[in-house]
Coordinates of N, CA, C and O in Angstrom, one line a residue:
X1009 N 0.8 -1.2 0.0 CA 0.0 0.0 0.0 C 0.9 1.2 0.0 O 1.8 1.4 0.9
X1010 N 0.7 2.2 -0.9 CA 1.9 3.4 -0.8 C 0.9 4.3 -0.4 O -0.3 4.1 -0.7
X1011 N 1.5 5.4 0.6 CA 1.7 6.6 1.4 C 2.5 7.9 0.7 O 3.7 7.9 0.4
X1012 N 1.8 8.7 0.5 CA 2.6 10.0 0.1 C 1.6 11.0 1.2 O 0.4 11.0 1.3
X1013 N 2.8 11.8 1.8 CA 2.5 13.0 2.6 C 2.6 14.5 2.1 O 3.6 14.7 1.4
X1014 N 2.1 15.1 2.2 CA 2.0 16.3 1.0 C 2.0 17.4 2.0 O 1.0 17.4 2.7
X1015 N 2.8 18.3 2.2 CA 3.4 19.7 3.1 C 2.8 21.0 1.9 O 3.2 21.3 0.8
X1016 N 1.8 21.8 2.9 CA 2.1 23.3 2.0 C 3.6 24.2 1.5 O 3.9 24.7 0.4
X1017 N 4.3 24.1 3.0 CA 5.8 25.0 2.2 C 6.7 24.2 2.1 O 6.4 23.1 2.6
X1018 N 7.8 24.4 1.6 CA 8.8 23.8 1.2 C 9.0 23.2 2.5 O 8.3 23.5 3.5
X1019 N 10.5 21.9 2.4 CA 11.5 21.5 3.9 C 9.7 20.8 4.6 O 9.6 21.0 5.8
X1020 N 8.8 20.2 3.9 CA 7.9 20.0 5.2 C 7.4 20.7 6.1 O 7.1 20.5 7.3
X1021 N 7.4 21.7 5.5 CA 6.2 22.4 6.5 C 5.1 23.0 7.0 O 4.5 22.0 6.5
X1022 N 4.3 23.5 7.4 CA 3.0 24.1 7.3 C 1.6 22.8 7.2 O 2.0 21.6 7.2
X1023 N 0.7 22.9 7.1 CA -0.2 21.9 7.5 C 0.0 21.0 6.6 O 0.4 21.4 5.5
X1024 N -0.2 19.7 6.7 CA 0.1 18.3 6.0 C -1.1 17.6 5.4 O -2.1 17.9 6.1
X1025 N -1.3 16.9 4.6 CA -2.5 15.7 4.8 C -1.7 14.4 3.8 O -1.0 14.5 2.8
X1026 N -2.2 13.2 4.5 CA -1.6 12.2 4.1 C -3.0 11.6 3.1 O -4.2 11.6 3.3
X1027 N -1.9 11.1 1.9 CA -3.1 10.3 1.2 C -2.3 8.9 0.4 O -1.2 9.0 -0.1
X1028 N -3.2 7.7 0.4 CA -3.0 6.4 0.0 C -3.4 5.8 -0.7 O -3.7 4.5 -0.6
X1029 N -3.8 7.2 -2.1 CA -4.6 6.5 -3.0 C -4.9 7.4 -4.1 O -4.5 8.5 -4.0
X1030 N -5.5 7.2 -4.9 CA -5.6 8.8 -6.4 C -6.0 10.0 -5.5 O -6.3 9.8 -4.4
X1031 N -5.9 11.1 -5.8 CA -6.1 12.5 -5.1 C -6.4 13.2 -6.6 O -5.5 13.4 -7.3
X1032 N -7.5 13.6 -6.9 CA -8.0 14.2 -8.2 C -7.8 16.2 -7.6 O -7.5 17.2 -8.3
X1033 N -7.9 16.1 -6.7 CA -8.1 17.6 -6.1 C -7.3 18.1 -4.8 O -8.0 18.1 -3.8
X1034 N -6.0 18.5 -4.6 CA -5.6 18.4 -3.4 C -6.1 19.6 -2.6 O -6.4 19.5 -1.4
X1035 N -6.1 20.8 -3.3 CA -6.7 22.4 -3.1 C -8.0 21.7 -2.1 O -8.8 22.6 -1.6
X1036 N -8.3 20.6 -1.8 CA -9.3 20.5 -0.8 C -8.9 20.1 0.6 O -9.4 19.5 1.5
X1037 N -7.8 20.4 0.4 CA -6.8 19.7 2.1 C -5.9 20.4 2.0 O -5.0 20.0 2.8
X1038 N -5.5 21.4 1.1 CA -4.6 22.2 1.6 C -4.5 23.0 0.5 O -4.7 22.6 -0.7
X1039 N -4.0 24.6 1.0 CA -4.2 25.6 -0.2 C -2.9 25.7 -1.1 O -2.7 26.6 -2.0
X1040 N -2.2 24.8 -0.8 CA -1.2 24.9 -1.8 C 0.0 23.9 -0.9 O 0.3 23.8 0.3
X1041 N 0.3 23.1 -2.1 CA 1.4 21.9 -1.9 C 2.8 22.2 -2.6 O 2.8 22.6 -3.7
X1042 N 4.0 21.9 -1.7 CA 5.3 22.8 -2.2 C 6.2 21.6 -1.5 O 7.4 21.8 -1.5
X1043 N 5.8 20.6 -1.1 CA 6.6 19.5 -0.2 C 6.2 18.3 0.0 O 5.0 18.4 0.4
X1044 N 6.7 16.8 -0.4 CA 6.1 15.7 0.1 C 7.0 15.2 0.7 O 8.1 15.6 0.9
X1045 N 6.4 14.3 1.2 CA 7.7 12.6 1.8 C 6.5 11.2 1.5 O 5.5 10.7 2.0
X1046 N 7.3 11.1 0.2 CA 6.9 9.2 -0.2 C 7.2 8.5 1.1 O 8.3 8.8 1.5
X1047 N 6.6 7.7 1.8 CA 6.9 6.7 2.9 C 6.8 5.6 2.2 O 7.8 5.0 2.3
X1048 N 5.6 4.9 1.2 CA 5.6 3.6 0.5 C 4.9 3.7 -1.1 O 3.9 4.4 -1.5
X1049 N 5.7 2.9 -1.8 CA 5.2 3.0 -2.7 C 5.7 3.8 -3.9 O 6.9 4.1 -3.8
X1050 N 5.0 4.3 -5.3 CA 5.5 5.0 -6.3 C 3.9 6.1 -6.6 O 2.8 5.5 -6.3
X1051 N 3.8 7.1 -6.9 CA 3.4 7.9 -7.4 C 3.3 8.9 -8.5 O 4.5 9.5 -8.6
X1052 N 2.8 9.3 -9.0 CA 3.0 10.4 -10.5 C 2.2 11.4 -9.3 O 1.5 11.1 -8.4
X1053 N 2.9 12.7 -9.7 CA 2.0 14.4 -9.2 C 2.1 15.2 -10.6 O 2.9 15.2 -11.5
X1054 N 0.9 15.7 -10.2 CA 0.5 16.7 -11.1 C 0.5 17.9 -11.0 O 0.2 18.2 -9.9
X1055 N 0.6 19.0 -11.7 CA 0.3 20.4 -11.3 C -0.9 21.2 -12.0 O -1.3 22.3 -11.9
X1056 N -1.4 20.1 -12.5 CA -2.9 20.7 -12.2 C -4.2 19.7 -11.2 O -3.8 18.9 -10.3
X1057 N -5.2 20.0 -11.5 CA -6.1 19.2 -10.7 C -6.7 18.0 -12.2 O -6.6 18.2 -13.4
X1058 N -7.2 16.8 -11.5 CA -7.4 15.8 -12.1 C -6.8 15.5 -13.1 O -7.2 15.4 -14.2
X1059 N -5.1 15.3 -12.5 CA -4.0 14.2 -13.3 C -4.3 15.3 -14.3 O -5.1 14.7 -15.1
X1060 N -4.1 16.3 -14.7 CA -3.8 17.2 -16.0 C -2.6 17.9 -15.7 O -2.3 18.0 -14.5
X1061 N -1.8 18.4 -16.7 CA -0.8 19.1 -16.7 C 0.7 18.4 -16.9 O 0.8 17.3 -17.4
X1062 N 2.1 19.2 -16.3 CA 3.2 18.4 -16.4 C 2.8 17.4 -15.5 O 1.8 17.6 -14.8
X1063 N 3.5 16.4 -15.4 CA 3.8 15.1 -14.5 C 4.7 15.0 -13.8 O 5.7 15.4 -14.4
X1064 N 5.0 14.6 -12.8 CA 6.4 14.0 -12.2 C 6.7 12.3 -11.5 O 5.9 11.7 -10.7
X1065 N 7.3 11.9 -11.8 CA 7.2 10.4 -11.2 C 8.0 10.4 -10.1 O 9.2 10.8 -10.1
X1066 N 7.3 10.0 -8.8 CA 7.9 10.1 -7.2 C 8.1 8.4 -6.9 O 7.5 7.6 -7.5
X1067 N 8.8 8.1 -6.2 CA 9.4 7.0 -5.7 C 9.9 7.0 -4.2 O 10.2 8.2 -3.9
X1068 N 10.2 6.1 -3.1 CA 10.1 6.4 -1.6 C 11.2 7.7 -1.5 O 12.2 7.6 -2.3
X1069 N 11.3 8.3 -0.9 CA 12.3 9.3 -0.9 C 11.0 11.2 -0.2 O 9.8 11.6 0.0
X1070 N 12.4 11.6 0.0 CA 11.4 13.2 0.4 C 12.1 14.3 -0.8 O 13.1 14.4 -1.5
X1071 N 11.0 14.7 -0.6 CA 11.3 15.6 -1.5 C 10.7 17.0 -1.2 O 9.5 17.2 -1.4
X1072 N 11.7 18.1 -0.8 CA 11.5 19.2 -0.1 C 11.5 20.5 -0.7 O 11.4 21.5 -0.1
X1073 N 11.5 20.4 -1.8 CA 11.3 21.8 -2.8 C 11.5 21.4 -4.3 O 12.6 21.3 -4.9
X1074 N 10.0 21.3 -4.7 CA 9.8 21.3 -6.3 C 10.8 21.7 -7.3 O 11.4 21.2 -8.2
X1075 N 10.5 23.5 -6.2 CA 11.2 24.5 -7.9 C 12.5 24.2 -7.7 O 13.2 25.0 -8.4
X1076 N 13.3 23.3 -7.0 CA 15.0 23.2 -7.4 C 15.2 21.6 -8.0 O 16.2 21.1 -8.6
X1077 N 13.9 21.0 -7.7 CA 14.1 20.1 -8.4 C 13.3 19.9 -10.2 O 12.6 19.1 -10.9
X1078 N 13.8 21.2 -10.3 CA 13.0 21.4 -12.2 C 11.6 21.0 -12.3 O 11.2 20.7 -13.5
X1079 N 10.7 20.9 -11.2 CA 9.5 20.6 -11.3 C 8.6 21.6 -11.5 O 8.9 22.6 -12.2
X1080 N 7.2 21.5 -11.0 CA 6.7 23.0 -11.3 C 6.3 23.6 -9.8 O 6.5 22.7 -9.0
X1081 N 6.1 24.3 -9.5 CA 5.5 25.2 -8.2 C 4.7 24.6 -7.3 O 4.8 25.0 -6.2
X1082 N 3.6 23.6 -7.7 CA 3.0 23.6 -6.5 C 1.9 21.9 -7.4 O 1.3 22.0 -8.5
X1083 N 1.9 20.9 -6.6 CA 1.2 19.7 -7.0 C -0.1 19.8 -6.7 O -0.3 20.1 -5.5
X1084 N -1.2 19.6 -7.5 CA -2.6 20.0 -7.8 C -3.2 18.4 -7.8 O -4.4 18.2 -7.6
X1085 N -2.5 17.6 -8.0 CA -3.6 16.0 -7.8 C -2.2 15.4 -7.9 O -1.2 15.9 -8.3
X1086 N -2.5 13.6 -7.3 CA -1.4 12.8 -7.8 C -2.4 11.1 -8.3 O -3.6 11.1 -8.3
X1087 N -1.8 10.3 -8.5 CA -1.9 8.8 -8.5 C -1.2 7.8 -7.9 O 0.1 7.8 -8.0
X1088 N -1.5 7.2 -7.5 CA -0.6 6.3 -7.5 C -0.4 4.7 -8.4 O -1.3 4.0 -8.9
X1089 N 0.8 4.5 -8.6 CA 0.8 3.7 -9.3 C 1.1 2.2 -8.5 O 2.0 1.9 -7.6
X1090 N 0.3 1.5 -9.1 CA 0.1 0.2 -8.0 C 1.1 -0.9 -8.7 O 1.3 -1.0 -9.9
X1091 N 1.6 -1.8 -7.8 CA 2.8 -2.8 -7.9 C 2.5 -3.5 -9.6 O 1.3 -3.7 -10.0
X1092 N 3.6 -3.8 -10.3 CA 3.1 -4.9 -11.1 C 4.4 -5.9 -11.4 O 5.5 -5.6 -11.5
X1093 N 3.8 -7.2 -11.5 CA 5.2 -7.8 -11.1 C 5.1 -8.8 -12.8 O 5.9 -9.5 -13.4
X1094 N 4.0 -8.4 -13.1 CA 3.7 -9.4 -14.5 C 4.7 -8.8 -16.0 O 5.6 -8.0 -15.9
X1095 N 4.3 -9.4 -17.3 CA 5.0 -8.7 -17.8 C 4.5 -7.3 -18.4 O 3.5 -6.6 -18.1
X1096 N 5.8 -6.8 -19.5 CA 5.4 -5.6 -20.1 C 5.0 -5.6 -21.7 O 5.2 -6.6 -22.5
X1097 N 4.5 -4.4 -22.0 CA 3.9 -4.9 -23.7 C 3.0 -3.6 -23.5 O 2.1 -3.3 -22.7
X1098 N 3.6 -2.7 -24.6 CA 3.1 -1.7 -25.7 C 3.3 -1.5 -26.7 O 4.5 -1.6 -27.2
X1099 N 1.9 -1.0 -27.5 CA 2.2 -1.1 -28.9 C 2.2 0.5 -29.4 O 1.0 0.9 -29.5
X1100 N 2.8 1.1 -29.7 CA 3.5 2.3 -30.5 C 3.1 2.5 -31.5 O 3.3 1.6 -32.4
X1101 N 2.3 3.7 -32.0 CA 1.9 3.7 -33.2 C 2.3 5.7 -33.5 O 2.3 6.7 -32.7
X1102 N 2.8 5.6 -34.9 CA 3.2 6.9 -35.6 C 2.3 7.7 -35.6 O 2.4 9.0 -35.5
X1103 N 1.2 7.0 -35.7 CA -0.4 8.5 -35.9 C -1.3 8.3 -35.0 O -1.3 7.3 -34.3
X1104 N -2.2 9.4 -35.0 CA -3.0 9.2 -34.2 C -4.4 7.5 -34.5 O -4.4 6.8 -35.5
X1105 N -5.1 7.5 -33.8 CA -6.0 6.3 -33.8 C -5.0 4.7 -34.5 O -5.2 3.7 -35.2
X1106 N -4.4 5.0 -33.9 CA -3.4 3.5 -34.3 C -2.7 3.4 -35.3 O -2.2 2.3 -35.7
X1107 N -2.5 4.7 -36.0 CA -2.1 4.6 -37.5 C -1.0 4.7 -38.0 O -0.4 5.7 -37.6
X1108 N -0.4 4.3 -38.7 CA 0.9 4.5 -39.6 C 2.3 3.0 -38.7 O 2.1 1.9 -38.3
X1109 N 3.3 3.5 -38.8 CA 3.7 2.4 -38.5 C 3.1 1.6 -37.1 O 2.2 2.2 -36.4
X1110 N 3.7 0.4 -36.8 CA 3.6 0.2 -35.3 C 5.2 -0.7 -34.7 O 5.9 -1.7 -35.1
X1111 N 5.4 0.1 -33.6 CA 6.0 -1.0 -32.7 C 5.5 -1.7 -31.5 O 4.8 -1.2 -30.6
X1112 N 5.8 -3.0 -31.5 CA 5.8 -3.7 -29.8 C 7.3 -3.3 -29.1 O 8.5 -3.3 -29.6
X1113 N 6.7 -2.9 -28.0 CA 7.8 -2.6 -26.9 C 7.5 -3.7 -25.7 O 6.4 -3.9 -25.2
X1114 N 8.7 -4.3 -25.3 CA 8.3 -5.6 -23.8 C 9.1 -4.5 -23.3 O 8.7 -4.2 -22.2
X1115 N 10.5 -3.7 -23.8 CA 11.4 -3.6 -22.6 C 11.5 -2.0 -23.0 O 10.7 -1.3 -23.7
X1116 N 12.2 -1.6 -22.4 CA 12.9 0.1 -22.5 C 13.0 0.6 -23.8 O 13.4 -0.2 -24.6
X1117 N 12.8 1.4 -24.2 CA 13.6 2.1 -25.9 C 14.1 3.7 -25.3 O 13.4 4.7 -25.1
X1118 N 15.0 3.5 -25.2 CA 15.8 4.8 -25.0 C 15.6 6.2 -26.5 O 15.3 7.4 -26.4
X1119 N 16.0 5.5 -27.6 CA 15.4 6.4 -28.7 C 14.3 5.7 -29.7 O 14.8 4.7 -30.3
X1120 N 13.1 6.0 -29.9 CA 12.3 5.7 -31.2 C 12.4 5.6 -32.2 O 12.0 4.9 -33.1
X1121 N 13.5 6.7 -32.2 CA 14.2 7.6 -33.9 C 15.3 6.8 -34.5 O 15.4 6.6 -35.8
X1122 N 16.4 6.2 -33.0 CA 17.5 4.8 -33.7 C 17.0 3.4 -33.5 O 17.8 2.6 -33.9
X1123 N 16.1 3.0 -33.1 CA 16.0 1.6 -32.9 C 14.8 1.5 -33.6 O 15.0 0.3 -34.0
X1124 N 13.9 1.8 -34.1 CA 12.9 2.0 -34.9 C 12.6 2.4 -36.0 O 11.7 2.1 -36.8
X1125 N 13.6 3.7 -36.0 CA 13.5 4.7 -37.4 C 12.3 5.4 -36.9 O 12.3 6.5 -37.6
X1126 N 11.3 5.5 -36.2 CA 10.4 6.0 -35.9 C 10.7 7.6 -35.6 O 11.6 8.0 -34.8
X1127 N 9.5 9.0 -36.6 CA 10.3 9.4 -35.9 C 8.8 10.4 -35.2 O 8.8 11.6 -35.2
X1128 N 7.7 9.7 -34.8 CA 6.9 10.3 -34.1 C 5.9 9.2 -33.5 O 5.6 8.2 -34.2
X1129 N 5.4 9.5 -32.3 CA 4.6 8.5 -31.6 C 3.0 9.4 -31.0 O 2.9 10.2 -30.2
X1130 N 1.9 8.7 -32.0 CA 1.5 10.0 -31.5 C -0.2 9.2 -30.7 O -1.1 9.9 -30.3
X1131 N -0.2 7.8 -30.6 CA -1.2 7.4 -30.3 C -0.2 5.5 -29.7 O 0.8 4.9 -30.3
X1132 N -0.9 5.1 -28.5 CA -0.5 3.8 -28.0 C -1.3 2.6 -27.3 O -2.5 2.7 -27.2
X1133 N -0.8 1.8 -27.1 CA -2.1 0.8 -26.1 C -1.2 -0.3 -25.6 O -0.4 -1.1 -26.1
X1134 N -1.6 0.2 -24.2 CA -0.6 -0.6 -23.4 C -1.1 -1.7 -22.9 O -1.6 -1.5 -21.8
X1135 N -1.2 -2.4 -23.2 CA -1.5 -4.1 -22.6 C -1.1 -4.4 -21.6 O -2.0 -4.8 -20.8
X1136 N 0.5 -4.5 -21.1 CA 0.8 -5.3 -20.0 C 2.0 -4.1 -19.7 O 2.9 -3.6 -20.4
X1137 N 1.2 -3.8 -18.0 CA 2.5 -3.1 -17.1 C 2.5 -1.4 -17.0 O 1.7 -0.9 -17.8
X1138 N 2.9 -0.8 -16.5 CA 3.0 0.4 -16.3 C 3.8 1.6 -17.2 O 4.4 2.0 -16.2
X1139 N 4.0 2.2 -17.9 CA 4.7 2.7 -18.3 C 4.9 4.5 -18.0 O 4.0 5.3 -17.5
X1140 N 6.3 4.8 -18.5 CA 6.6 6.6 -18.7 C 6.8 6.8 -20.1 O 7.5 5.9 -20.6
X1141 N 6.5 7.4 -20.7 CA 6.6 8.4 -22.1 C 7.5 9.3 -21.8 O 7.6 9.8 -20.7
X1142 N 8.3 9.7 -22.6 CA 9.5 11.0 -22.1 C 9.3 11.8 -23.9 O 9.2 11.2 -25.0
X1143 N 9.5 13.4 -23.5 CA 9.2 14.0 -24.9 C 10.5 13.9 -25.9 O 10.5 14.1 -27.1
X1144 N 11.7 13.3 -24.9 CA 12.9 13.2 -25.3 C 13.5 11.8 -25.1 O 13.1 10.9 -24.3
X1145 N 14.7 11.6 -26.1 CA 15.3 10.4 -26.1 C 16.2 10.4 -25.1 O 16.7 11.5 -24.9
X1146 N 16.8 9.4 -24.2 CA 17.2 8.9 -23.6 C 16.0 9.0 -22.0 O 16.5 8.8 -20.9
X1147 N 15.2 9.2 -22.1 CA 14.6 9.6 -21.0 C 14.5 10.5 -20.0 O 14.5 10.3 -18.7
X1148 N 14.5 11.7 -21.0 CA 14.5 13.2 -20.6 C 13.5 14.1 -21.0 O 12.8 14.1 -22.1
X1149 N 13.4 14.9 -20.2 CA 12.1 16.0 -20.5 C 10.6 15.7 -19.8 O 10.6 15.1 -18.7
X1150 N 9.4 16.2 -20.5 CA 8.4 16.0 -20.0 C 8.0 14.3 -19.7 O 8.4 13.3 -20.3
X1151 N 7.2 14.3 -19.0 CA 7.2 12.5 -18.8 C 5.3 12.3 -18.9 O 4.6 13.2 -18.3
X1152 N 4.8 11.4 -19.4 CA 3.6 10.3 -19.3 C 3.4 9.8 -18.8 O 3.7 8.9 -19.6
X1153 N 2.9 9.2 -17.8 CA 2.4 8.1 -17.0 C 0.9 7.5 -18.2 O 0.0 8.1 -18.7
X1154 N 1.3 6.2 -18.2 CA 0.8 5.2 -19.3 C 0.3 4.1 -18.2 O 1.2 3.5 -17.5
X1155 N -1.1 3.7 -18.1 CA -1.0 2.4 -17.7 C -2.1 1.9 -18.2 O -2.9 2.8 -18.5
X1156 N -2.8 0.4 -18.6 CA -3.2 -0.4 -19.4 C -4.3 0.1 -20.0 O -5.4 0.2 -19.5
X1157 N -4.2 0.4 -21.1 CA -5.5 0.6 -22.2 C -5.3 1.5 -23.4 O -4.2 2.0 -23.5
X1158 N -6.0 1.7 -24.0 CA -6.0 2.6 -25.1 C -6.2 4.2 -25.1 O -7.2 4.8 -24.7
X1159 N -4.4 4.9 -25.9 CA -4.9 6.0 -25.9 C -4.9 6.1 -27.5 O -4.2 5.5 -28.2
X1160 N -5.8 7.0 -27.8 CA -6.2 6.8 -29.1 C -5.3 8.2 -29.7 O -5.0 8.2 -30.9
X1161 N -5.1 9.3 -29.1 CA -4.5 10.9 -29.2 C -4.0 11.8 -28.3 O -4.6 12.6 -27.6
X1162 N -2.8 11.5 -28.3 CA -2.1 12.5 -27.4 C -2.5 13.6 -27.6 O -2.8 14.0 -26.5
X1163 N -2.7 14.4 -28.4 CA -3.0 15.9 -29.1 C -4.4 16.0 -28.1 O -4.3 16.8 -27.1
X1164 N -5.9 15.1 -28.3 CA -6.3 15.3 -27.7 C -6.6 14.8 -26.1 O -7.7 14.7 -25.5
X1165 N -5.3 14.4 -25.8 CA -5.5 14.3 -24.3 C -4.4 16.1 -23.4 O -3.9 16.3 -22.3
X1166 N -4.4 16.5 -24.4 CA -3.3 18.0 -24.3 C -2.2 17.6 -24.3 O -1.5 18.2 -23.5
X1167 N -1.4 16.6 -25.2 CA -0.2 17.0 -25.3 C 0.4 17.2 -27.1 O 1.3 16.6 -27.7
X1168 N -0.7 18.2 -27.6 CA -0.8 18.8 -28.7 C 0.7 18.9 -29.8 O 0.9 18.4 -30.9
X1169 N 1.5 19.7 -29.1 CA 3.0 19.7 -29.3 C 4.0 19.2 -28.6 O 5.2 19.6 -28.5
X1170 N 3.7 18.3 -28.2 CA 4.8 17.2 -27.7 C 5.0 16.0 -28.6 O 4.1 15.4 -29.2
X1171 N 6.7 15.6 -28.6 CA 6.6 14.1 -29.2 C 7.1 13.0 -28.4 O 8.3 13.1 -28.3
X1172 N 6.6 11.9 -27.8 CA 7.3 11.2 -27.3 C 8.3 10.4 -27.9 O 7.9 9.7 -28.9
X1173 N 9.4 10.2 -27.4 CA 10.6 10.1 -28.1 C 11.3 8.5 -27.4 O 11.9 7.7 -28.2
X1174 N 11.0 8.2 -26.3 CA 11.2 7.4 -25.2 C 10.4 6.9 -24.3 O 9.4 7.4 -24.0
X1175 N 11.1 5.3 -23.7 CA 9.8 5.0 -23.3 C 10.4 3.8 -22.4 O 11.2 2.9 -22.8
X1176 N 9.7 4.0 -20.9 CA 10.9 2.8 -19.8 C 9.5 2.4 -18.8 O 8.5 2.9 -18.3
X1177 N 10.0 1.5 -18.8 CA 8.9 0.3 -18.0 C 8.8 1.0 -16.5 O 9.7 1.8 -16.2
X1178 N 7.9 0.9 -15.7 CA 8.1 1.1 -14.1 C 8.1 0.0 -13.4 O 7.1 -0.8 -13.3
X1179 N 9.5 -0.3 -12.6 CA 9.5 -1.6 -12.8 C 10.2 -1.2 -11.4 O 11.3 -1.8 -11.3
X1180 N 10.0 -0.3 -10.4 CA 10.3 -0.1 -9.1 C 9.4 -0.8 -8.1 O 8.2 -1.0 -8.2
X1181 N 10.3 -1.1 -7.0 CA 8.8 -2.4 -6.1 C 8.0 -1.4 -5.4 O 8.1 -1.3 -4.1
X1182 N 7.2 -0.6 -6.2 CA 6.2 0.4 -5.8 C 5.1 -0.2 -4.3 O 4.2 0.6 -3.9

C-alpha cells in the first residue's frame, strides 16, 4: 500500500494531509502543496487538478522543494501507481487512432528515432505493465504516465505539441 504525505511549504512544512490513494483535487486539504515525503510505494503528481498538466514520477524518498528540483511550483492531484510484477507490452503507433507504423515494446527504448526509425509517436495501447513516455530520447524532458488501455490521441488528451521520443517500463517495487 503506498503513502505519500504532501506539506504546504517547502522543507515539510505548514499543514500536512496524508493520502494512499488517487487525489484528483488536493486544493481540498490544503491551499497549496510545495513538499512531500513518499513513505511507501511510487506515485506520479500533477500540477494541475485531475491528473492534467506536467507530471512528475515520485518514488520512496522526500522531496523538499519542487522548484529546485525542475518541477513546477505547486502539486494539484497525484496517482498512485500500484505494484506490477507481471509482464510488459506496448504497442507504439506513428499517428494518431493506431495509425501508420507500429511497434511492440516488452522492454525500455531509450530512442524511437535509432531503434525503430520512428520518428513520431502520437497514439499507444498498453496491454501489460506500467509505463513513462519521455518528450525526449534517452529519458528526458516532459514525462507520461501510461497504464493499461487505449490511448487513441495525445493531441487530444493536451499533449498537442509534444513528441514522445522514449519510453521505460516502471519496474520499481512500488
Amino acid at each position: 500500500m503506498g503513502k505519500i504525505i504532501f506539506y504546504e511549504d517547502r522543507n515539510f512544512g505548514g499543514r500536512s494531509y496524508e493520502c494512499m490513494s488517487d487525489c484528483p483535487e488536493l486544493n481540498s486539504y490544503l491551499s497549496r502543496c510545495n513538499s512531500c515525503r513518499v513513505d511507501n510505494g511510487c506515485f506520479m503528481v500533477y500540477d494541475r487538478s485531475n491528473y492534467m498538466g506536467n507530471q512528475f514520477y515520485l518514488r520512496r524518498g522526500e522531496y523538499s522543494d519542487y522548484s529546485r528540483m525542475g518541477m513546477f511550483e505547486s502539486i494539484r492531484s497525484c496517482r498512485m501507481i500500484p505494484m506490477h510484477r507481471g509482464s510488459f507490452r506496448m504497442r507504439i503507433y506513428e499517428r494518431e487512432n493506431f495509425g501508420g507504423q507500429m511497434m511492440e515494446l516488452m522492454d525500455d527504448c531509450d530512442s524511437i528515432m535509432d531503434r525503430y526509425r520512428m520518428s513520431d509517436c502520437q497514439s499507444c495501447n498498453v496491454m501489460d505493465g506500467h509505463w513513462l513516455m519521455y518528450e525526449q530520447p534517452h529519458f528526458r524532458g516532459r514525462m507520461m504516465y501510461m497504464r493499461p488501455g487505449e490511448y487513441r490521441s495525445f493531441r487530444e488528451m493536451g499533449y498537442s505539441n509534444t513528441r514522445f521520443m522514449s519510453m521505460r517500463r516502471i519496474m520499481d517495487s512500488c
